[in-house]
Short mmCIF file of C-alpha atoms in Angstrom, two decimals:
data_model
loop_
_atom_site.label_atom_id
_atom_site.label_comp_id
_atom_site.label_asym_id
_atom_site.label_seq_id
_atom_site.Cartn_x
_atom_site.Cartn_y
_atom_site.Cartn_z
CA MET A 1 4.16 0.68 0.60
CA ARG A 2 3.60 4.13 2.01
CA GLY A 3 0.35 5.43 1.57
CA SER A 4 -0.40 8.33 -0.72
CA ARG A 5 0.27 11.76 0.72
CA PRO A 6 -2.39 13.94 -0.29
CA GLY A 7 -1.16 17.41 -1.46
CA SER A 8 2.39 16.23 -0.57
CA ILE A 9 3.73 18.67 -3.17
CA ARG A 10 3.43 21.65 -1.06
CA GLN A 11 5.45 24.61 -2.52
CA ASN A 12 7.69 26.54 -0.37
CA SER A 13 6.98 29.94 -1.89
CA ALA A 14 10.60 31.11 -1.17
CA LEU A 15 11.91 28.69 -3.61
CA PRO A 16 12.34 29.84 -7.29
CA VAL A 17 10.61 27.45 -9.53
CA HIS A 18 10.58 27.47 -13.40
CA ALA A 19 7.59 28.43 -15.31
CA GLY A 20 6.85 26.22 -18.43
CA ALA A 21 7.71 22.69 -19.15
CA PRO A 22 10.94 21.44 -20.66
CA ALA A 23 11.00 18.43 -22.63
CA SER A 24 12.05 16.22 -19.55
CA VAL A 25 8.59 17.24 -17.76
CA ARG A 26 6.55 16.82 -21.15
CA LEU A 27 8.04 13.34 -21.27
CA PHE A 28 7.28 12.54 -17.61
CA GLY A 29 3.94 13.68 -18.33
CA CYS A 30 3.33 11.67 -21.43
CA TRP A 31 4.53 8.48 -19.50
CA VAL A 32 2.04 8.99 -16.74
CA ALA A 33 -0.81 9.61 -18.86
CA LEU A 34 -0.21 6.66 -21.02
CA LEU A 35 0.75 4.15 -17.98
CA VAL A 36 -1.96 5.24 -15.64
CA GLY A 37 -4.58 7.09 -17.83
CA GLY A 38 -4.51 4.16 -20.25
CA PRO A 39 -5.72 1.33 -18.17
CA ILE A 40 -8.09 3.19 -16.00
CA LEU A 41 -9.87 4.96 -19.19
CA ALA A 42 -10.03 1.52 -20.69
CA VAL A 43 -11.85 0.31 -17.64
CA LEU A 44 -14.40 3.32 -17.54
CA LEU A 45 -14.73 3.03 -21.44
CA ARG A 46 -15.43 -0.77 -21.31
CA SER A 47 -17.91 -0.26 -18.43
CA ALA A 48 -19.81 2.52 -20.53
CA MET A 49 -19.70 0.37 -23.69
CA GLU A 50 -22.16 -1.84 -21.34
CA GLY A 51 -24.64 0.92 -21.04
CA MET A 52 -27.76 -0.33 -18.74
CA GLY A 53 -25.90 -3.80 -18.63
CA ALA A 54 -23.29 -2.17 -16.33
CA PHE A 55 -25.84 -1.58 -13.79
CA ARG A 56 -27.34 -4.85 -14.12
CA ALA A 57 -23.86 -6.24 -13.61
CA ILE A 58 -23.39 -4.33 -10.37
CA GLY A 59 -26.90 -5.26 -9.19
CA SER A 60 -26.60 -8.72 -9.59
CA ALA A 61 -26.86 -10.77 -6.51
CA SER A 62 -23.26 -12.14 -6.51
CA ALA A 63 -21.81 -8.77 -7.29
CA SER A 64 -23.71 -6.58 -4.82
CA ASP A 65 -23.04 -9.26 -2.07
CA ALA A 66 -19.24 -9.13 -3.01
CA ILE A 67 -19.42 -5.09 -3.03
CA PHE A 68 -21.35 -5.20 0.23
CA LEU A 69 -19.01 -7.61 1.86
CA SER A 70 -16.05 -5.35 0.79
CA LEU A 71 -17.50 -2.34 2.22
CA TRP A 72 -18.46 -3.56 5.64
CA THR A 73 -15.08 -5.38 6.19
CA SER A 74 -13.15 -2.22 5.16
CA ALA A 75 -15.43 -0.13 7.41
CA LEU A 76 -14.77 -2.60 10.41
CA ALA A 77 -11.10 -2.63 9.74
CA ALA A 78 -11.05 1.34 9.68
CA ALA A 79 -13.19 1.26 13.01
CA ILE A 80 -10.60 -1.11 14.84
CA HIS A 81 -7.58 0.63 13.66
CA ALA A 82 -8.93 4.09 14.60
CA ALA A 83 -8.77 2.56 18.21
CA MET A 84 -6.04 0.36 17.96
CA GLY A 85 -3.77 2.60 16.11
CA THR A 86 -4.57 5.58 18.43
CA ALA A 87 -3.72 3.19 21.43
CA ILE A 88 -0.34 2.11 19.50
CA ALA A 89 0.70 5.69 18.66
CA TRP A 90 -0.09 6.67 22.33
CA TRP A 91 2.24 4.06 23.42
CA LEU A 92 5.17 5.18 20.93
CA VAL A 93 4.78 8.73 21.93
CA ARG A 94 3.68 8.86 25.75
CA TRP A 95 4.68 5.51 27.52
CA ALA A 96 8.22 4.87 28.55
CA LEU A 97 7.63 1.21 28.49
CA PRO A 98 10.23 -1.27 27.17
CA GLY A 99 9.89 -2.54 23.60
CA ARG A 100 9.03 0.74 22.27
CA ALA A 101 11.42 0.35 19.43
CA TRP A 102 10.13 -3.21 18.65
CA ILE A 103 6.59 -1.77 18.41
CA SER A 104 7.53 0.49 15.97
CA ARG A 105 9.30 -1.77 13.74
CA VAL A 106 6.16 -4.22 14.09
CA VAL A 107 4.03 -1.23 12.90
CA ASP A 108 6.07 -0.79 9.46
CA LEU A 109 6.49 -4.41 8.96
CA PRO A 110 3.40 -4.93 6.99
CA LEU A 111 4.58 -2.28 4.38
CA ALA A 112 7.48 -4.68 3.50
CA VAL A 113 5.62 -7.95 3.45
CA PRO A 114 3.86 -8.77 0.46
CA THR A 115 0.04 -8.73 0.72
CA LEU A 116 -0.37 -12.31 -0.64
CA VAL A 117 2.23 -13.23 1.87
CA ALA A 118 0.17 -11.75 4.65
CA GLY A 119 -2.73 -13.76 3.82
CA VAL A 120 -0.74 -17.05 3.39
CA VAL A 121 0.67 -16.50 6.97
CA LEU A 122 -2.44 -15.89 8.24
CA VAL A 123 -3.79 -19.11 6.98
CA GLY A 124 -0.52 -20.79 8.38
CA LEU A 125 -1.27 -19.53 11.86
CA TYR A 126 -5.38 -19.79 11.70
CA GLY A 127 -5.96 -22.14 8.97
CA PRO A 128 -8.30 -25.22 9.85
CA GLN A 129 -5.21 -27.77 9.80
CA THR A 130 -3.10 -25.81 12.29
CA LEU A 131 -3.34 -26.25 16.18
CA VAL A 132 -4.56 -22.50 16.60
CA GLY A 133 -7.23 -22.84 13.95
CA SER A 134 -8.67 -26.19 14.84
CA SER A 135 -8.87 -25.43 18.57
CA LEU A 136 -10.72 -21.91 17.90
CA ALA A 137 -12.78 -23.89 15.32
CA GLY A 138 -13.75 -26.33 18.42
CA LEU A 139 -14.84 -23.16 20.04
CA GLY A 140 -17.09 -22.45 17.00
CA LEU A 141 -14.59 -19.53 15.85
CA HIS A 142 -13.53 -19.94 12.04
CA ILE A 143 -10.98 -17.19 11.05
CA ALA A 144 -9.35 -18.67 7.79
CA PHE A 145 -11.90 -18.92 4.97
CA ALA A 146 -14.20 -17.39 6.93
CA ARG A 147 -15.10 -13.29 7.16
CA PRO A 148 -12.92 -12.90 10.44
CA GLY A 149 -9.94 -13.85 8.11
CA ILE A 150 -11.00 -11.07 5.79
CA VAL A 151 -10.81 -8.54 8.49
CA LEU A 152 -7.62 -9.99 9.92
CA ALA A 153 -5.95 -9.61 6.65
CA LEU A 154 -7.23 -6.02 6.29
CA LEU A 155 -6.03 -4.94 9.78
CA PHE A 156 -2.60 -6.57 8.67
CA VAL A 157 -2.07 -4.84 5.44
CA THR A 158 -3.30 -1.38 6.49
CA LEU A 159 -1.54 -1.46 10.23
CA PRO A 160 0.68 1.50 9.84
CA PHE A 161 -1.90 4.08 8.57
CA VAL A 162 -3.79 5.28 11.52
CA VAL A 163 -0.55 5.07 13.75
CA ARG A 164 1.80 7.10 11.63
CA ALA A 165 -1.02 9.64 10.91
CA VAL A 166 -1.84 10.05 14.72
CA GLU A 167 1.76 9.83 16.04
CA PRO A 168 3.09 13.17 14.82
CA VAL A 169 0.30 15.13 16.15
CA LEU A 170 0.49 13.70 19.64
CA ARG A 171 4.25 14.86 19.55
CA GLU A 172 3.34 18.32 18.71
CA LEU A 173 0.65 18.34 21.10
CA ASP A 174 1.26 21.21 23.74
CA PRO A 175 1.53 19.71 27.23
CA ALA A 176 0.55 22.97 28.69
CA GLU A 177 -2.92 22.29 27.92
CA GLU A 178 -3.28 19.09 29.48
CA GLU A 179 -1.69 20.52 32.43
CA ALA A 180 -4.05 23.32 32.57
CA ALA A 181 -7.13 21.04 32.33
CA SER A 182 -5.90 18.93 34.91
CA SER A 183 -5.00 21.76 37.33
CA LEU A 184 -8.41 23.20 36.82
CA GLY A 185 -9.56 19.70 38.29
CA ALA A 186 -10.44 17.58 35.11
CA GLY A 187 -9.76 13.91 35.55
CA ARG A 188 -7.51 11.88 33.39
CA TRP A 189 -10.42 10.71 31.35
CA ARG A 190 -12.04 14.07 30.97
CA THR A 191 -8.79 15.91 30.21
CA TRP A 192 -8.19 13.02 27.54
CA ARG A 193 -11.57 13.60 25.87
CA THR A 194 -11.67 17.10 25.88
CA VAL A 195 -8.28 18.12 25.37
CA VAL A 196 -6.39 15.44 23.54
CA LEU A 197 -9.14 13.72 21.46
CA PRO A 198 -10.27 16.87 19.69
CA ALA A 199 -6.84 17.60 18.71
CA ILE A 200 -5.94 14.04 17.36
CA LEU A 201 -9.55 13.44 15.86
CA PRO A 202 -8.69 14.73 12.41
CA ALA A 203 -5.56 12.66 12.14
CA ILE A 204 -7.45 9.50 13.38
CA ALA A 205 -10.15 10.37 10.60
CA ALA A 206 -7.26 10.95 7.90
CA GLY A 207 -5.82 7.46 8.81
CA SER A 208 -9.10 5.64 9.21
CA VAL A 209 -9.98 7.01 5.61
CA GLN A 210 -6.78 5.70 4.43
CA THR A 211 -7.26 2.34 6.07
CA PHE A 212 -10.88 2.05 4.51
CA GLY A 213 -9.68 3.17 0.94
CA ARG A 214 -6.81 0.58 0.94
CA SER A 215 -9.05 -1.99 2.41
CA LEU A 216 -11.36 -1.66 -0.58
CA ALA A 217 -8.68 -2.05 -3.19
CA GLU A 218 -7.05 -4.96 -1.38
CA PHE A 219 -6.82 -8.11 -3.16
CA GLY A 220 -3.58 -10.55 -2.42
CA SER A 221 -4.21 -11.14 1.24
CA ILE A 222 -7.95 -11.75 0.82
CA ALA A 223 -7.52 -14.03 -2.07
CA ALA A 224 -5.13 -16.21 0.11
CA VAL A 225 -7.09 -15.90 3.35
CA SER A 226 -10.77 -15.84 2.68
CA GLY A 227 -11.48 -18.93 0.70
CA ASN A 228 -13.55 -16.95 -2.15
CA LEU A 229 -16.92 -18.59 -1.18
CA PRO A 230 -19.35 -16.72 -3.23
CA GLY A 231 -22.23 -14.90 -1.31
CA LYS A 232 -20.10 -15.41 1.86
CA THR A 233 -16.44 -14.56 1.58
CA LEU A 234 -16.04 -13.41 -1.96
CA THR A 235 -14.89 -9.98 -1.85
CA ALA A 236 -15.45 -7.18 -4.77
CA SER A 237 -11.88 -7.30 -6.10
CA VAL A 238 -11.80 -11.46 -6.04
CA TYR A 239 -15.28 -10.99 -7.54
CA VAL A 240 -13.59 -9.12 -10.63
CA LEU A 241 -10.84 -11.55 -10.96
CA GLY A 242 -13.45 -14.38 -11.16
CA GLU A 243 -15.45 -12.33 -14.01
CA VAL A 244 -12.39 -11.91 -15.95
CA GLU A 245 -11.32 -15.54 -15.55
CA ALA A 246 -14.82 -16.44 -16.45
CA GLY A 247 -14.85 -14.46 -19.72
CA HIS A 248 -17.01 -11.53 -18.50
CA PRO A 249 -14.59 -8.61 -19.02
CA GLY A 250 -17.63 -6.21 -19.22
CA ASP A 251 -19.13 -7.23 -15.78
CA ALA A 252 -15.73 -6.91 -14.35
CA ALA A 253 -15.08 -3.45 -15.94
CA ALA A 254 -18.59 -2.37 -14.59
CA VAL A 255 -17.84 -3.52 -11.06
CA SER A 256 -14.53 -2.14 -11.03
CA ALA A 257 -15.53 1.30 -12.30
CA LEU A 258 -18.05 1.35 -9.38
CA LEU A 259 -15.06 0.79 -6.82
CA LEU A 260 -12.98 3.08 -8.76
CA LEU A 261 -15.36 5.84 -8.38
CA LEU A 262 -15.76 5.18 -4.83
CA ALA A 263 -11.89 5.20 -3.96
CA LEU A 264 -11.73 8.54 -5.96
CA ALA A 265 -14.64 10.09 -4.02
CA LEU A 266 -13.22 9.13 -0.75
CA ASN A 267 -10.06 11.14 -1.06
CA PRO A 268 -12.21 14.58 -1.23
CA LEU A 269 -14.86 13.15 1.12
CA GLY A 270 -12.06 12.25 3.86
CA GLY A 271 -10.59 15.91 3.33
CA VAL A 272 -14.10 17.33 4.26
CA LEU A 273 -14.31 14.96 7.14
CA VAL A 274 -10.87 15.96 8.57
CA ARG A 275 -11.61 19.88 7.91
CA PHE A 276 -14.97 19.50 9.75
CA LEU A 277 -13.40 17.54 12.62
CA GLY A 278 -10.25 20.07 12.83
CA GLY A 279 -12.49 22.87 12.49
CA ARG A 280 -14.85 22.29 15.43
CA ARG A 281 -11.82 22.53 17.66
CA GLY A 282 -11.91 26.25 16.94
CA MET B 1 3.64 16.19 28.41
CA ALA B 2 6.38 14.20 30.11
CA GLU B 3 6.62 10.64 28.98
CA ALA B 4 5.23 8.14 31.80
CA ARG B 5 4.60 4.70 32.41
CA PRO B 6 1.09 3.63 32.57
CA THR B 7 -0.29 4.11 36.24
CA HIS B 8 -4.10 3.48 36.01
CA GLY B 9 -5.54 -0.05 35.41
CA VAL B 10 -7.22 1.15 32.31
CA GLU B 11 -3.98 2.02 30.74
CA TRP B 12 -2.38 -1.11 31.60
CA ALA B 13 -5.44 -2.69 30.00
CA ILE B 14 -4.67 -0.79 26.90
CA ALA B 15 -1.20 -1.74 26.83
CA GLY B 16 -2.16 -5.21 27.37
CA ALA B 17 -4.60 -4.90 24.07
CA VAL B 18 -1.88 -3.25 22.02
CA VAL B 19 0.58 -6.18 22.72
CA SER B 20 -2.11 -8.79 22.06
CA PHE B 21 -3.38 -7.13 19.05
CA LEU B 22 0.01 -6.76 17.26
CA GLY B 23 0.60 -10.37 18.25
CA LEU B 24 -2.46 -11.74 16.96
CA VAL B 25 -2.47 -9.84 13.74
CA VAL B 26 1.26 -9.48 12.56
CA VAL B 27 3.82 -11.30 14.79
CA LEU B 28 2.38 -14.35 15.49
CA PRO B 29 1.42 -15.14 11.95
CA LEU B 30 4.95 -14.28 10.82
CA ILE B 31 6.36 -16.25 13.49
CA SER B 32 4.44 -19.20 12.44
CA LEU B 33 5.62 -18.75 8.90
CA VAL B 34 9.05 -19.07 9.83
CA ALA B 35 8.56 -22.02 12.24
CA THR B 36 6.53 -23.79 9.57
CA VAL B 37 9.53 -23.52 7.22
CA GLY B 38 11.78 -24.12 9.94
CA ARG B 39 10.31 -27.48 11.03
CA ALA B 40 11.17 -28.96 7.56
CA PRO B 41 13.78 -26.81 5.72
CA TRP B 42 14.73 -29.40 3.36
CA GLU B 43 11.36 -30.01 1.87
CA ALA B 44 11.18 -26.13 1.15
CA VAL B 45 14.59 -25.92 -0.37
CA ALA B 46 13.73 -29.04 -2.32
CA GLY B 47 10.42 -27.18 -3.46
CA LEU B 48 12.52 -23.94 -4.28
CA SER B 49 15.07 -25.78 -6.40
CA THR B 50 12.63 -27.01 -8.93
CA GLY B 51 12.76 -25.29 -12.44
CA GLU B 52 9.64 -23.61 -12.12
CA ALA B 53 10.40 -21.95 -8.80
CA VAL B 54 13.57 -20.82 -9.93
CA ASN B 55 12.33 -19.51 -13.34
CA ALA B 56 9.48 -17.51 -11.30
CA LEU B 57 12.04 -16.01 -8.63
CA GLY B 58 14.25 -15.34 -11.74
CA LEU B 59 11.28 -13.50 -13.52
CA SER B 60 10.44 -11.65 -10.36
CA ALA B 61 13.83 -10.31 -10.33
CA ALA B 62 13.95 -9.27 -13.53
CA VAL B 63 10.60 -7.56 -13.48
CA ALA B 64 11.98 -5.98 -10.17
CA ALA B 65 14.89 -4.92 -11.91
CA ILE B 66 13.23 -3.33 -14.99
CA ALA B 67 10.64 -1.34 -12.57
CA LEU B 68 13.97 -0.14 -10.68
CA ALA B 69 15.65 1.30 -13.61
CA VAL B 70 12.51 2.62 -15.59
CA ASN B 71 10.66 4.04 -12.47
CA GLY B 72 13.85 5.24 -10.82
CA VAL B 73 14.62 7.45 -13.89
CA PHE B 74 11.19 8.81 -14.28
CA GLY B 75 10.91 8.90 -10.65
CA VAL B 76 13.72 11.57 -10.54
CA VAL B 77 12.44 13.27 -13.54
CA GLY B 78 8.76 13.46 -12.13
CA GLY B 79 9.82 14.21 -8.55
CA LEU B 80 11.89 17.21 -9.69
CA ALA B 81 9.40 18.42 -12.10
CA LEU B 82 6.52 18.38 -9.85
CA VAL B 83 8.16 20.43 -7.21
CA ARG B 84 10.29 22.78 -9.20
CA HIS B 85 8.40 23.55 -12.17
CA ARG B 86 5.19 25.44 -12.92
CA PHE B 87 3.08 24.08 -15.76
CA PRO B 88 -0.38 23.65 -17.12
CA GLY B 89 -1.93 20.32 -15.89
CA ARG B 90 0.68 19.99 -12.68
CA ARG B 91 -1.98 19.19 -10.44
CA LEU B 92 -3.54 16.68 -12.65
CA LEU B 93 -0.20 15.01 -13.00
CA ASP B 94 0.19 14.91 -9.29
CA TRP B 95 -3.17 13.41 -8.86
CA LEU B 96 -2.33 10.81 -11.49
CA VAL B 97 0.70 9.37 -9.98
CA ASP B 98 -0.83 8.69 -6.58
CA LEU B 99 -3.54 6.96 -8.38
CA PRO B 100 -1.91 3.71 -8.60
CA LEU B 101 -2.06 3.50 -4.86
CA ALA B 102 -5.83 3.95 -4.63
CA VAL B 103 -6.85 1.18 -7.31
CA SER B 104 -7.33 -2.41 -6.78
CA PRO B 105 -4.51 -4.72 -8.53
CA VAL B 106 -6.96 -6.61 -10.26
CA MET B 107 -8.65 -3.53 -11.76
CA THR B 108 -4.99 -2.34 -12.86
CA GLY B 109 -4.72 -6.06 -14.60
CA LEU B 110 -8.04 -5.77 -15.90
CA GLY B 111 -7.49 -2.15 -17.41
CA PHE B 112 -4.30 -3.50 -19.45
CA LEU B 113 -6.13 -6.51 -20.31
CA LEU B 114 -8.66 -4.46 -21.96
CA LEU B 115 -6.02 -2.47 -23.76
CA PHE B 116 -3.79 -5.00 -24.84
CA GLY B 117 -5.76 -8.58 -24.78
CA ARG B 118 -6.56 -10.17 -28.02
CA THR B 119 -10.12 -8.67 -27.78
CA GLY B 120 -8.81 -5.38 -26.17
CA PHE B 121 -9.06 -1.75 -27.81
CA LEU B 122 -5.46 -2.14 -29.06
CA GLY B 123 -5.42 -5.89 -29.61
CA PRO B 124 -5.68 -5.61 -33.37
CA VAL B 125 -2.69 -3.10 -33.48
CA LEU B 126 -0.63 -5.36 -31.53
CA GLU B 127 -1.55 -8.36 -33.68
CA ARG B 128 -0.37 -6.68 -36.82
CA LEU B 129 2.82 -5.85 -35.03
CA ASP B 130 3.17 -9.64 -33.72
CA VAL B 131 3.69 -8.24 -30.19
CA GLN B 132 2.28 -9.81 -27.35
CA VAL B 133 1.81 -8.15 -23.95
CA ALA B 134 -1.07 -9.99 -22.30
CA PHE B 135 -0.31 -13.33 -20.82
CA ALA B 136 3.40 -12.88 -21.77
CA VAL B 137 6.35 -11.19 -20.30
CA PRO B 138 5.73 -7.62 -21.28
CA GLY B 139 2.44 -7.95 -19.32
CA ALA B 140 3.92 -8.48 -16.13
CA ILE B 141 6.47 -5.60 -16.94
CA VAL B 142 3.81 -3.31 -17.68
CA ALA B 143 1.57 -4.23 -14.72
CA THR B 144 4.47 -4.00 -12.29
CA LEU B 145 5.52 -0.32 -13.64
CA PHE B 146 2.06 0.97 -13.02
CA VAL B 147 1.87 -0.29 -9.51
CA THR B 148 5.54 0.92 -8.59
CA LEU B 149 4.99 4.25 -10.18
CA PRO B 150 4.59 6.43 -7.35
CA PHE B 151 7.29 5.58 -5.02
CA THR B 152 10.32 7.24 -6.16
CA VAL B 153 8.34 10.17 -7.61
CA ARG B 154 6.95 10.75 -3.98
CA GLU B 155 10.25 10.09 -2.30
CA VAL B 156 12.10 12.49 -4.76
CA ALA B 157 9.61 15.23 -4.54
CA LEU B 158 9.62 15.05 -0.65
CA VAL B 159 13.50 15.50 -0.55
CA ALA B 160 13.47 17.98 -3.37
CA GLU B 161 11.27 20.20 -1.59
CA GLU B 162 13.48 20.05 1.78
CA VAL B 163 16.87 20.94 -0.09
CA GLY B 164 15.35 23.72 -2.53
CA THR B 165 17.57 25.04 -5.37
CA VAL B 166 20.05 27.52 -3.93
CA GLU B 167 23.35 25.35 -4.68
CA GLU B 168 21.79 25.02 -8.24
CA GLU B 169 21.74 28.69 -8.46
CA VAL B 170 25.06 29.25 -7.15
CA ALA B 171 26.25 26.52 -9.80
CA ALA B 172 24.70 28.24 -12.56
CA THR B 173 26.25 31.45 -11.50
CA LEU B 174 29.62 30.07 -11.47
CA GLY B 175 28.90 28.78 -15.31
CA ALA B 176 28.01 25.15 -14.47
CA THR B 177 25.85 23.63 -17.42
CA ALA B 178 22.53 22.16 -16.78
CA ALA B 179 24.00 18.74 -17.14
CA GLN B 180 26.69 19.67 -14.75
CA SER B 181 24.20 20.98 -12.40
CA PHE B 182 22.25 17.99 -12.31
CA TRP B 183 24.96 15.16 -11.91
CA ARG B 184 27.18 17.22 -9.65
CA VAL B 185 24.55 19.31 -7.62
CA THR B 186 21.05 18.08 -7.67
CA LEU B 187 21.39 14.26 -7.64
CA PRO B 188 23.85 14.10 -4.60
CA LYS B 189 21.37 16.21 -2.86
CA ILE B 190 18.43 14.08 -3.32
CA ARG B 191 20.14 10.86 -3.21
CA HIS B 192 18.45 9.59 -0.16
CA GLY B 193 15.13 10.23 -1.54
CA VAL B 194 16.27 8.03 -4.76
CA VAL B 195 17.30 5.29 -2.54
CA LEU B 196 14.45 5.18 -0.58
CA GLY B 197 12.26 5.41 -3.47
CA VAL B 198 13.56 2.64 -5.63
CA THR B 199 14.02 0.16 -2.46
CA LEU B 200 10.06 0.84 -2.04
CA THR B 201 9.86 0.11 -5.78
CA VAL B 202 11.70 -3.11 -5.64
CA ALA B 203 9.88 -4.06 -2.65
CA ARG B 204 6.55 -3.51 -4.14
CA ALA B 205 7.57 -5.07 -7.41
CA LEU B 206 8.69 -8.49 -5.76
CA GLY B 207 5.43 -8.40 -3.96
CA GLU B 208 2.93 -7.57 -6.54
CA PHE B 209 0.30 -10.27 -7.23
CA GLY B 210 -2.90 -9.29 -8.42
CA ALA B 211 -2.13 -7.40 -11.60
CA VAL B 212 0.62 -9.56 -12.60
CA LEU B 213 -1.85 -12.56 -12.09
CA VAL B 214 -4.53 -10.92 -14.17
CA LEU B 215 -2.11 -9.68 -17.09
CA GLY B 216 0.57 -12.28 -17.02
CA GLY B 217 -1.84 -15.30 -16.52
CA ALA B 218 0.68 -16.97 -14.10
CA ILE B 219 1.83 -19.40 -16.86
CA THR B 220 4.23 -21.96 -15.43
CA ASN B 221 7.78 -21.08 -16.71
CA ARG B 222 6.74 -18.21 -18.54
CA THR B 223 4.69 -15.67 -16.84
CA MET B 224 4.77 -17.14 -13.43
CA THR B 225 6.63 -14.70 -10.80
CA ALA B 226 7.51 -15.50 -7.17
CA THR B 227 3.95 -14.44 -5.91
CA THR B 228 1.69 -16.28 -8.46
CA TYR B 229 4.18 -19.25 -7.80
CA ILE B 230 3.10 -19.00 -4.10
CA HIS B 231 -0.76 -18.91 -4.91
CA ALA B 232 -0.13 -21.72 -7.47
CA ALA B 233 1.77 -23.91 -5.01
CA ILE B 234 -0.61 -23.58 -2.07
CA GLU B 235 -3.60 -24.11 -4.41
CA GLY B 236 -1.87 -27.34 -5.63
CA ARG B 237 -1.23 -28.41 -2.13
CA GLN B 238 2.65 -27.73 -2.47
CA THR B 239 2.43 -26.29 1.00
CA SER B 240 6.27 -26.39 1.89
CA ALA B 241 7.32 -24.84 -1.51
CA GLY B 242 4.59 -22.18 -1.11
CA PHE B 243 5.77 -21.37 2.48
CA GLY B 244 9.27 -21.62 1.51
CA MET B 245 8.87 -19.07 -1.35
CA ALA B 246 6.80 -16.73 0.87
CA LEU B 247 9.47 -16.88 3.42
CA VAL B 248 12.15 -16.02 0.93
CA LEU B 249 10.14 -12.99 -0.49
CA ALA B 250 9.08 -11.75 2.90
CA ALA B 251 12.57 -11.81 4.21
CA THR B 252 13.99 -10.14 1.02
CA SER B 253 11.47 -7.27 1.39
CA VAL B 254 12.04 -6.64 5.14
CA LEU B 255 15.70 -6.88 4.92
CA LEU B 256 15.87 -4.21 2.06
CA MET B 257 13.35 -2.04 3.58
CA SER B 258 15.17 -2.06 7.23
CA ALA B 259 18.66 -1.55 5.44
CA VAL B 260 17.37 1.54 3.87
CA GLN B 261 15.50 2.87 6.68
CA ARG B 262 18.47 2.60 9.19
CA ARG B 263 20.72 4.50 6.38
CA THR B 264 18.18 7.01 5.84
CA SER B 265 17.42 7.66 9.45
CA ARG B 266 21.22 8.38 9.99
#
């Protein structure tokens, strides 16, 4: 599932466009307003109806544990992908090694695999009853039904974001700058740190923010892999499901509204971060 | 800079890290799925030929087909609208179209439940009309329409922006009606975007889990989709049936996506 492309409707000013909205446009507007606006307003309204109860619901130990777990596992996934995604993009653009087409294909695979299936296959490999899982457990490392499994699932479903954000920037990078740096005596690492990294940092940040946002919203893979133990491996989205099933829609709405506001704040925050990192370059 | 092979030890270490990372996170888990099903293929086939598995797969296919038709049409209309028209609220509409990508599927299900559930905001209205959405097939459809909304709109908008409107203006000066211009000029021009968009829609529809679980209720033989079947099978220790269905779903989506990617990259 291709990620959102913020601001993708960039208008080429040479194209004539029609002012005003014909019937088809109004129909589409109504459809989106009902289909998307409806449920989202319902969650916000239901949460507002709770009044102060909404804050109590969010502040309860089990809810805040779940929200905190979602936040740090998502941040960890974003940090790991900031490094690994950049390395993968580097391989795709700069290294003439065999298997490049395969790596590109593997990077796109998670977009095609349903997220529940991603969780199921991780349990299939790292679950306690499998060869790999039981030998790792012997070493004291539990992956499935434990927190590492959550991070692994998030890494699976968000794999393409940093890679596909950094790759085009790396491709466009003017090699003259790097050559100039190295001809002035800068070593490889210094050239990379002072020339390449500042150029790709905004793209890394954009991809990482997307990874973080997608991870916060993730449900299917986590539901399968985490074991959903309250206070230990229960993430926010699974907690919301539990509240719905327990017949507490108000509490579910309150936690959902918080997650929604976080997700909505993320886009402008990410934009500021990307502009800051890009601006520093001069 | 010219492409090169890694020369430095550090570069080889990074290359090794990339291969092991992709192996551990994506490749080995997927291979283990194929291997697990392949070890006892007849068990998986037996599990998948039960009535509930067939019904679940059938419902998923039907829901995906509806999502394809509805969001295919709205995707073409919406993608063209966002690129070619200027109207008040266009930015808001653009933002709303992307929103399903940002919200948790559980929240989507909850939102519709708060609207259509028995105690929901529209519950009394639906009861009077004798229409059931929550815990019924319409719920699975609505949830899937929500999560698949952005794909065709985005792909069509991208292509529409690239191809411009020159041919349409030529068609108009030659006396073509708006309908003729749309069917004979615009639609062929944006064809690739439509095909890619509806494929992403179908893949996402087949794979949707959280929203259809919450709103549909995963009732066996009624609102159980392929994904909720996998979930129920694994919870119920029918691992071979669950893994079999997981393989069927993953293979279908991967084949769909790679077929389209190959076609559109040409």
